[in-house]
Short mmCIF file of C-alpha atoms and ligand atoms in Angstrom, two decimals:
data_model
loop_
_atom_site.label_atom_id
_atom_site.label_comp_id
_atom_site.label_asym_id
_atom_site.label_seq_id
_atom_site.Cartn_x
_atom_site.Cartn_y
_atom_site.Cartn_z
CA MET A 1 85.41 54.71 93.77
CA SER A 2 88.82 54.32 95.35
CA TYR A 3 91.97 56.22 94.48
CA ILE A 4 93.60 53.13 93.00
CA GLN A 5 91.18 50.67 91.48
CA LEU A 6 91.95 47.21 90.14
CA ASP A 7 88.99 45.73 88.26
CA GLN A 8 88.92 42.11 87.14
CA VAL A 9 92.68 42.14 86.74
CA THR A 10 93.94 38.87 85.28
CA LYS A 11 97.37 37.58 84.29
CA ARG A 12 98.25 34.21 82.78
CA PHE A 13 101.64 32.63 82.27
CA GLY A 14 100.93 29.77 79.87
CA ALA A 15 98.48 27.48 81.65
CA VAL A 16 99.00 29.19 85.03
CA LYS A 17 96.52 31.87 86.08
CA ALA A 18 98.91 33.87 88.23
CA VAL A 19 96.21 36.45 89.04
CA ASP A 20 92.55 35.70 88.47
CA SER A 21 89.87 38.44 88.20
CA LEU A 22 91.30 40.50 91.03
CA ASN A 23 89.28 43.44 92.37
CA LEU A 24 90.82 45.84 94.85
CA GLY A 25 90.41 49.49 95.77
CA ILE A 26 93.06 51.41 97.67
CA GLU A 27 92.32 54.83 99.16
CA GLN A 28 94.63 57.80 99.09
CA GLY A 29 97.13 57.46 101.94
CA GLU A 30 96.04 53.91 102.69
CA CYS A 31 98.37 50.95 103.14
CA VAL A 32 97.16 47.59 101.84
CA ALA A 33 99.30 44.52 102.44
CA MET A 34 99.10 41.46 100.18
CA LEU A 35 99.59 38.18 101.98
CA GLY A 36 99.58 34.61 100.79
CA PRO A 37 101.71 31.55 100.21
CA SER A 38 104.55 31.49 97.70
CA GLY A 39 103.30 31.62 94.12
CA CYS A 40 99.84 33.01 94.95
CA GLY A 41 100.33 36.03 92.67
CA LYS A 42 101.48 38.84 94.95
CA THR A 43 104.50 39.97 92.94
CA THR A 44 102.60 39.59 89.67
CA THR A 45 99.86 41.87 91.00
CA LEU A 46 102.41 44.45 92.11
CA ARG A 47 104.23 44.29 88.77
CA MET A 48 100.98 44.90 86.90
CA VAL A 49 100.29 47.99 89.02
CA ALA A 50 103.87 49.13 88.44
CA GLY A 51 103.51 48.61 84.71
CA PHE A 52 106.17 45.91 84.32
CA GLU A 53 103.53 43.39 83.26
CA ASP A 54 100.67 43.87 80.86
CA LEU A 55 97.20 42.59 81.77
CA ASP A 56 95.44 39.66 80.10
CA ASP A 57 92.15 41.06 81.26
CA GLY A 58 90.76 43.90 83.36
CA GLU A 59 91.72 47.47 84.09
CA ILE A 60 93.79 49.50 86.58
CA ARG A 61 93.03 53.13 87.34
CA VAL A 62 94.69 55.75 89.55
CA GLY A 63 92.49 58.73 90.30
CA GLU A 64 90.63 59.57 87.10
CA ARG A 65 93.32 58.05 84.96
CA ILE A 66 93.40 54.60 83.39
CA ILE A 67 96.95 53.25 83.56
CA SER A 68 96.36 49.74 82.17
CA SER A 69 93.37 48.43 80.28
CA ARG A 70 93.16 45.24 78.29
CA ARG A 71 89.90 46.13 76.59
CA LYS A 72 91.00 49.64 75.61
CA ARG A 73 94.43 48.30 74.70
CA PHE A 74 96.00 51.02 76.80
CA TYR A 75 99.18 50.74 78.78
CA LEU A 76 101.03 53.60 80.46
CA PRO A 77 104.75 52.81 80.73
CA PRO A 78 106.18 52.49 84.28
CA GLU A 79 108.25 55.69 84.04
CA ASN A 80 105.07 57.70 83.50
CA ARG A 81 103.21 56.24 86.48
CA ASN A 82 104.88 58.20 89.28
CA PHE A 83 105.13 55.18 91.54
CA GLY A 84 107.96 54.51 93.96
CA MET A 85 109.20 50.95 94.10
CA VAL A 86 111.32 48.98 96.55
CA PHE A 87 112.07 45.29 96.14
CA GLN A 88 113.55 42.60 98.33
CA ALA A 89 116.98 42.61 96.69
CA PHE A 90 119.12 45.62 97.52
CA ALA A 91 118.79 47.40 94.20
CA VAL A 92 121.52 50.00 94.60
CA TRP A 93 124.23 50.90 92.12
CA PRO A 94 127.57 50.38 93.85
CA HIS A 95 129.52 52.59 91.42
CA LEU A 96 127.33 55.60 92.27
CA SER A 97 127.39 57.50 95.56
CA VAL A 98 124.39 57.31 97.88
CA PHE A 99 123.42 60.79 96.67
CA GLU A 100 123.61 59.82 93.00
CA ASN A 101 121.68 56.62 93.63
CA VAL A 102 118.80 58.71 94.90
CA ALA A 103 119.17 61.48 92.32
CA PHE A 104 119.36 59.10 89.36
CA PRO A 105 115.63 58.69 88.60
CA LEU A 106 115.23 62.48 88.83
CA ARG A 107 118.04 62.98 86.31
CA ILE A 108 116.30 60.48 83.99
CA ARG A 109 113.19 62.62 84.31
CA LYS A 110 115.29 65.65 83.35
CA LEU A 111 114.18 67.76 86.31
CA PRO A 112 115.98 71.09 86.81
CA LYS A 113 119.31 70.70 88.63
CA ALA A 114 118.27 72.71 91.70
CA GLU A 115 115.08 70.68 92.02
CA ILE A 116 117.03 67.41 91.79
CA GLU A 117 119.38 68.54 94.54
CA ALA A 118 116.60 69.77 96.80
CA ARG A 119 114.52 66.62 96.43
CA THR A 120 117.48 64.29 96.86
CA GLU A 121 118.58 66.08 100.01
CA GLU A 122 115.06 65.96 101.42
CA ALA A 123 114.72 62.22 100.73
CA LEU A 124 118.14 61.52 102.25
CA ARG A 125 117.36 63.54 105.36
CA HIS A 126 114.05 61.77 105.85
CA THR A 127 115.76 58.39 105.66
CA ASN A 128 118.70 59.40 107.89
CA LEU A 129 121.20 59.04 105.06
CA TRP A 130 122.28 62.66 104.65
CA ALA A 131 125.47 62.08 106.66
CA VAL A 132 126.58 59.31 104.26
CA ALA A 133 125.36 60.97 101.05
CA ASP A 134 128.85 61.08 99.49
CA GLY A 135 129.76 57.54 100.48
CA SER A 136 129.23 54.32 98.53
CA PRO A 137 126.09 52.29 99.25
CA ASP A 138 128.40 49.28 99.44
CA ASP A 139 129.67 50.58 102.77
CA LEU A 140 126.17 50.46 104.22
CA SER A 141 124.48 47.57 106.01
CA GLY A 142 121.53 45.77 104.41
CA GLY A 143 119.21 48.14 106.26
CA GLY A 144 121.20 51.11 104.97
CA LYS A 145 121.04 49.87 101.36
CA GLN A 146 117.30 49.36 101.67
CA ARG A 147 117.03 52.89 103.02
CA VAL A 148 118.78 54.13 99.86
CA ALA A 149 116.19 52.29 97.77
CA LEU A 150 113.45 53.86 99.89
CA ALA A 151 114.98 57.35 99.55
CA ARG A 152 115.18 56.88 95.78
CA ALA A 153 111.50 55.98 95.71
CA LEU A 154 110.63 58.95 97.94
CA ALA A 155 112.55 61.46 95.87
CA ILE A 156 110.20 61.09 92.93
CA ARG A 157 107.36 62.15 95.29
CA PRO A 158 105.30 59.13 94.39
CA ASP A 159 101.53 58.91 94.47
CA VAL A 160 101.88 55.26 95.34
CA MET A 161 104.63 53.16 96.92
CA LEU A 162 104.93 49.60 95.71
CA LEU A 163 106.93 47.52 98.15
CA ASP A 164 107.73 43.85 97.51
CA GLU A 165 109.11 42.22 100.65
CA PRO A 166 111.38 45.22 101.20
CA LEU A 167 112.40 44.14 104.69
CA SER A 168 112.71 40.39 104.34
CA SER A 169 116.47 40.37 103.80
CA LEU A 170 117.07 42.47 106.91
CA ASP A 171 117.84 41.32 110.45
CA PRO A 172 114.70 41.08 112.59
CA HIS A 173 115.82 44.05 114.66
CA PHE A 174 116.22 46.35 111.65
CA ARG A 175 113.04 45.00 110.17
CA GLU A 176 110.94 46.28 113.04
CA GLU A 177 112.66 49.66 113.04
CA MET A 178 112.16 50.10 109.30
CA ARG A 179 108.47 49.26 109.64
CA PHE A 180 108.04 52.30 111.83
CA GLU A 181 110.09 54.42 109.47
CA ILE A 182 107.99 53.44 106.46
CA LYS A 183 104.79 54.16 108.39
CA ASP A 184 106.19 57.49 109.49
CA LEU A 185 107.16 58.50 105.95
CA GLN A 186 103.73 57.52 104.71
CA ARG A 187 102.08 59.76 107.30
CA ARG A 188 104.35 62.64 106.40
CA PHE A 189 104.07 62.34 102.60
CA GLY A 190 100.57 60.90 102.35
CA PHE A 191 101.22 58.34 99.60
CA SER A 192 99.31 55.07 99.29
CA ILE A 193 101.17 51.80 99.81
CA LEU A 194 100.71 48.41 98.23
CA TYR A 195 102.89 46.14 100.29
CA VAL A 196 103.84 42.51 99.70
CA THR A 197 105.06 40.42 102.60
CA HIS A 198 105.26 36.85 103.91
CA ASP A 199 105.43 38.19 107.42
CA GLN A 200 102.03 38.39 109.08
CA SER A 201 103.14 40.56 111.97
CA GLU A 202 104.68 42.99 109.49
CA ALA A 203 101.43 43.09 107.54
CA MET A 204 99.38 43.56 110.71
CA ALA A 205 101.67 46.33 111.96
CA LEU A 206 101.84 48.31 108.73
CA ALA A 207 98.62 47.84 106.88
CA ASP A 208 95.23 49.48 107.20
CA ARG A 209 93.82 46.51 105.31
CA LEU A 210 95.07 43.10 104.29
CA MET A 211 94.38 41.16 101.14
CA VAL A 212 94.83 37.40 101.43
CA MET A 213 95.43 35.53 98.17
CA ARG A 214 95.58 31.89 97.20
CA LEU A 215 96.42 30.54 93.74
CA GLY A 216 95.82 33.91 92.11
CA VAL A 217 92.42 34.34 93.73
CA VAL A 218 91.59 36.89 96.44
CA GLN A 219 90.22 35.13 99.50
CA GLN A 220 89.44 38.13 101.67
CA VAL A 221 90.12 41.84 101.98
CA GLY A 222 89.66 43.52 105.36
CA THR A 223 91.24 45.20 108.35
CA PRO A 224 93.70 43.04 110.31
CA LEU A 225 91.00 42.60 112.97
CA GLU A 226 88.39 41.49 110.45
CA ILE A 227 90.75 39.03 108.83
CA TYR A 228 91.85 37.59 112.15
CA GLY A 229 88.49 37.67 113.88
CA ALA A 230 86.14 36.85 111.03
CA PRO A 231 88.07 34.85 108.43
CA ALA A 232 86.09 34.28 105.24
CA ASN A 233 87.04 30.62 104.91
CA ARG A 234 89.17 27.82 106.23
CA PHE A 235 92.19 28.86 104.20
CA VAL A 236 92.23 32.38 105.69
CA PHE A 237 91.66 31.04 109.20
CA GLU A 238 94.58 28.65 108.84
CA PHE A 239 96.88 31.10 107.07
CA ILE A 240 96.53 33.96 109.55
CA GLY A 241 97.51 33.35 113.14
CA LEU A 242 97.74 30.04 114.99
CA SER A 243 94.96 27.52 114.73
CA SER A 244 94.14 23.85 115.27
CA PHE A 245 91.80 21.60 113.33
CA LEU A 246 89.96 18.50 114.52
CA LYS A 247 88.06 16.18 112.24
CA VAL A 248 84.75 15.41 113.88
CA ALA A 249 81.74 13.23 113.24
CA LEU A 250 78.46 15.05 113.87
CA ARG A 251 75.43 13.17 115.09
CA ASP A 252 72.33 14.34 117.02
CA GLY A 253 73.89 17.69 117.96
CA LYS A 254 76.88 15.87 119.47
CA MET A 255 80.27 15.63 118.03
CA ASP A 256 82.47 12.63 118.18
CA VAL A 257 86.21 13.19 118.25
CA GLY A 258 88.38 10.13 118.54
CA GLY A 259 85.66 8.30 120.49
CA THR A 260 84.68 11.14 122.86
CA ALA A 261 81.17 12.53 122.64
CA TYR A 262 81.06 16.30 123.16
CA ALA A 263 78.31 18.87 122.99
CA PRO A 264 79.88 22.08 121.70
CA PRO A 265 78.75 25.45 123.16
CA SER A 266 77.53 26.59 119.76
CA PRO A 267 76.24 24.03 117.29
CA PRO A 268 77.68 23.53 113.84
CA PRO A 269 75.62 24.78 110.88
CA GLU A 270 72.76 22.53 109.75
CA ALA A 271 74.39 21.90 106.39
CA LEU A 272 77.43 20.36 108.05
CA ILE A 273 75.35 18.29 110.45
CA ALA A 274 73.55 16.92 107.40
CA GLU A 275 76.90 15.93 105.96
CA GLY A 276 77.70 14.02 109.13
CA GLY A 277 81.16 15.47 109.60
CA ALA A 278 83.18 18.70 109.66
CA TRP A 279 86.40 20.34 110.72
CA LEU A 280 86.27 21.99 114.11
CA ALA A 281 88.75 24.85 114.19
CA ALA A 282 89.92 27.03 117.05
CA ARG A 283 92.53 29.59 118.03
CA PRO A 284 94.87 28.53 120.84
CA ASN A 285 93.48 31.17 123.23
CA GLU A 286 89.87 30.14 122.60
CA ILE A 287 90.27 26.70 124.13
CA SER A 288 90.24 25.91 127.84
CA PHE A 289 91.00 22.89 129.96
CA THR A 290 88.48 21.11 132.13
CA SER A 291 88.88 18.24 134.56
CA GLU A 292 85.39 16.95 133.77
CA GLY A 293 83.85 16.44 130.34
CA GLY A 294 85.06 18.20 127.22
CA VAL A 295 86.99 16.51 124.45
CA GLY A 296 89.37 13.96 125.95
CA CYS A 297 93.02 14.83 125.53
CA VAL A 298 96.51 14.34 126.92
CA VAL A 299 99.03 17.15 127.38
CA GLU A 300 102.19 16.28 125.44
CA ARG A 301 104.25 19.42 125.75
CA LYS A 302 104.10 22.58 127.81
CA ALA A 303 106.35 25.57 127.20
CA TYR A 304 106.57 28.91 128.96
CA LEU A 305 106.73 31.71 126.40
CA GLY A 306 107.01 34.80 128.57
CA GLU A 307 103.51 35.63 129.75
CA VAL A 308 101.96 32.76 127.81
CA ILE A 309 101.98 29.02 128.44
CA ASP A 310 101.94 27.11 125.18
CA TYR A 311 100.49 23.58 125.20
CA ARG A 312 100.63 20.85 122.58
CA VAL A 313 97.75 18.55 123.35
CA ARG A 314 96.94 15.20 121.77
CA VAL A 315 93.36 14.43 120.73
CA GLY A 316 93.23 11.05 118.98
CA ASP A 317 95.67 11.39 116.09
CA ALA A 318 95.53 15.20 116.02
CA GLU A 319 97.53 17.82 117.86
CA VAL A 320 95.79 20.85 119.34
CA ARG A 321 97.55 24.05 120.32
CA VAL A 322 96.31 25.76 123.49
CA GLN A 323 97.66 28.97 124.99
CA LYS A 324 96.90 30.22 128.46
CA THR A 325 98.27 33.08 130.53
CA ARG A 326 100.75 32.32 133.32
CA ARG A 327 98.09 33.10 135.89
CA ASP A 328 96.21 30.03 134.75
CA PRO A 329 98.63 27.20 135.58
CA GLY A 330 96.64 24.45 133.77
CA PRO A 331 97.40 20.74 133.56
CA ALA A 332 100.84 19.14 133.66
CA VAL A 333 102.59 17.20 130.89
CA GLY A 334 101.15 13.68 130.66
CA GLU A 335 97.91 14.66 132.36
CA ALA A 336 94.65 13.47 130.83
CA CYS A 337 91.92 16.11 130.82
CA GLY A 338 89.22 17.66 128.66
CA LEU A 339 89.16 20.53 126.18
CA ILE A 340 86.34 23.06 125.94
CA PHE A 341 86.11 24.94 122.66
CA GLU A 342 84.87 28.38 123.65
CA ARG A 343 84.51 29.67 120.14
CA PRO A 344 84.37 26.76 117.74
CA ARG A 345 84.41 27.40 114.01
CA TRP A 346 83.15 24.89 111.53
CA TYR A 347 84.39 24.16 108.07
CA PRO A 348 83.30 21.50 105.60
CA LEU A 349 85.51 18.43 105.25
CA GLU A 350 85.77 19.05 101.52
CA GLY A 351 87.45 22.19 100.21
N1 LIG B 1 107.58 35.51 84.27
C1 LIG B 1 106.89 34.42 84.60
N2 LIG B 1 106.80 33.38 83.74
C2 LIG B 1 106.09 32.27 84.05
N3 LIG B 1 105.43 32.10 85.21
C3 LIG B 1 105.49 33.09 86.11
C4 LIG B 1 106.23 34.30 85.87
N4 LIG B 1 106.10 35.13 86.94
C5 LIG B 1 105.33 34.44 87.81
N5 LIG B 1 104.96 33.24 87.34
C6 LIG B 1 104.07 32.27 88.01
O1 LIG B 1 102.91 32.96 88.44
C7 LIG B 1 102.50 32.54 89.73
C8 LIG B 1 102.50 33.71 90.69
O2 LIG B 1 103.83 34.13 90.91
P1 LIG B 1 104.22 35.37 91.82
O3 LIG B 1 105.68 35.61 91.64
O4 LIG B 1 103.30 36.50 91.53
O5 LIG B 1 103.92 34.80 93.26
P2 LIG B 1 104.23 35.45 94.71
O6 LIG B 1 102.94 35.42 95.44
O7 LIG B 1 104.91 36.75 94.55
O8 LIG B 1 105.20 34.36 95.34
P3 LIG B 1 106.44 34.56 96.35
O9 LIG B 1 105.81 34.69 97.71
O10 LIG B 1 107.20 33.28 96.22
O11 LIG B 1 107.21 35.76 95.93
C9 LIG B 1 103.45 31.41 90.10
O12 LIG B 1 102.83 30.20 89.76
C10 LIG B 1 104.67 31.69 89.27
O13 LIG B 1 105.37 30.51 89.02
MG1 LIG B 2 106.81 37.45 95.11
#
């Protein structure tokens, strides 16, 4: 059993199932990032772990302790959960100094004065805020304010950090820097992290494992490599990374795309052949150009992105994204050629 365990966790808002029978285990010191489109239930999940939302079904445990259970009608209030929390909005109190912002939750907990001062100083030093401890958080940049929120969460010495898009209101430059800082603090303090983000590269950089959600339902949980390399379904494949989809007719082991017959290197599953059609999906770097055969296409756009050449290629009424390294000059704009799908993936037309 994992350190944090969510079992069959469910939350409804009226007719909406915001979170539907969610199971997730998080190990001690592990970072799990929740990813998914807007409204898929990420914040609701985090708020249930934090204790700001009750559960309509299921149970949440940390270590040996149940913290929320619908069946047992048990609910530990947030202030007794020892979780640190940082949200997207800069939740700092402008009328309090940076020091007092960080010390505040410790004062609420009525810790001894010396302990409050020691912990606050430690948290401020670890977040590079000690020099501005007496100043107002209003004089800090967005990154600085978010650091105050992080220091406040650290000072309580949390077992778990709950972070809901903590970096999304920061400039891209600060965002990347703060990623490293969060990772560094985690290593030093050893807490677990449940992290919500829209930003895939942030999730990939920070998390040991990702959880992809859609409409309140978990689609896949796995390492970034597993999610990217072996997506559980079409939704995950499309949501993570770049991809293209072609609607194909399947007949006699051949596929027909916009009038071109093509024999793919690996055949589609029998079930899809029986259906007579499927989606062919591919990553941009798993497609190559050929002057003979392949799926007929015309290059519409070609852009140099540093080391990579990015192509937009027309196949019938669909657009396919292809990426090649600079060393592989490839066809010119307007050129008709063929596409070879090196690693085709097949998904049913329905669903
Ligand atoms: N307090 C509430 N009352 C009614 N419906 C709610 C409430 N909170 C969330 N919802 C609904 O629950 C679903 C999940 O919302 P949630 O905020 O968890 O999504 P999210 O994944 O965090 O989205 P975003 O990426 O936009 O932050 C949505 O359909 C949302 O409208
Ligand atoms: Mg949210």
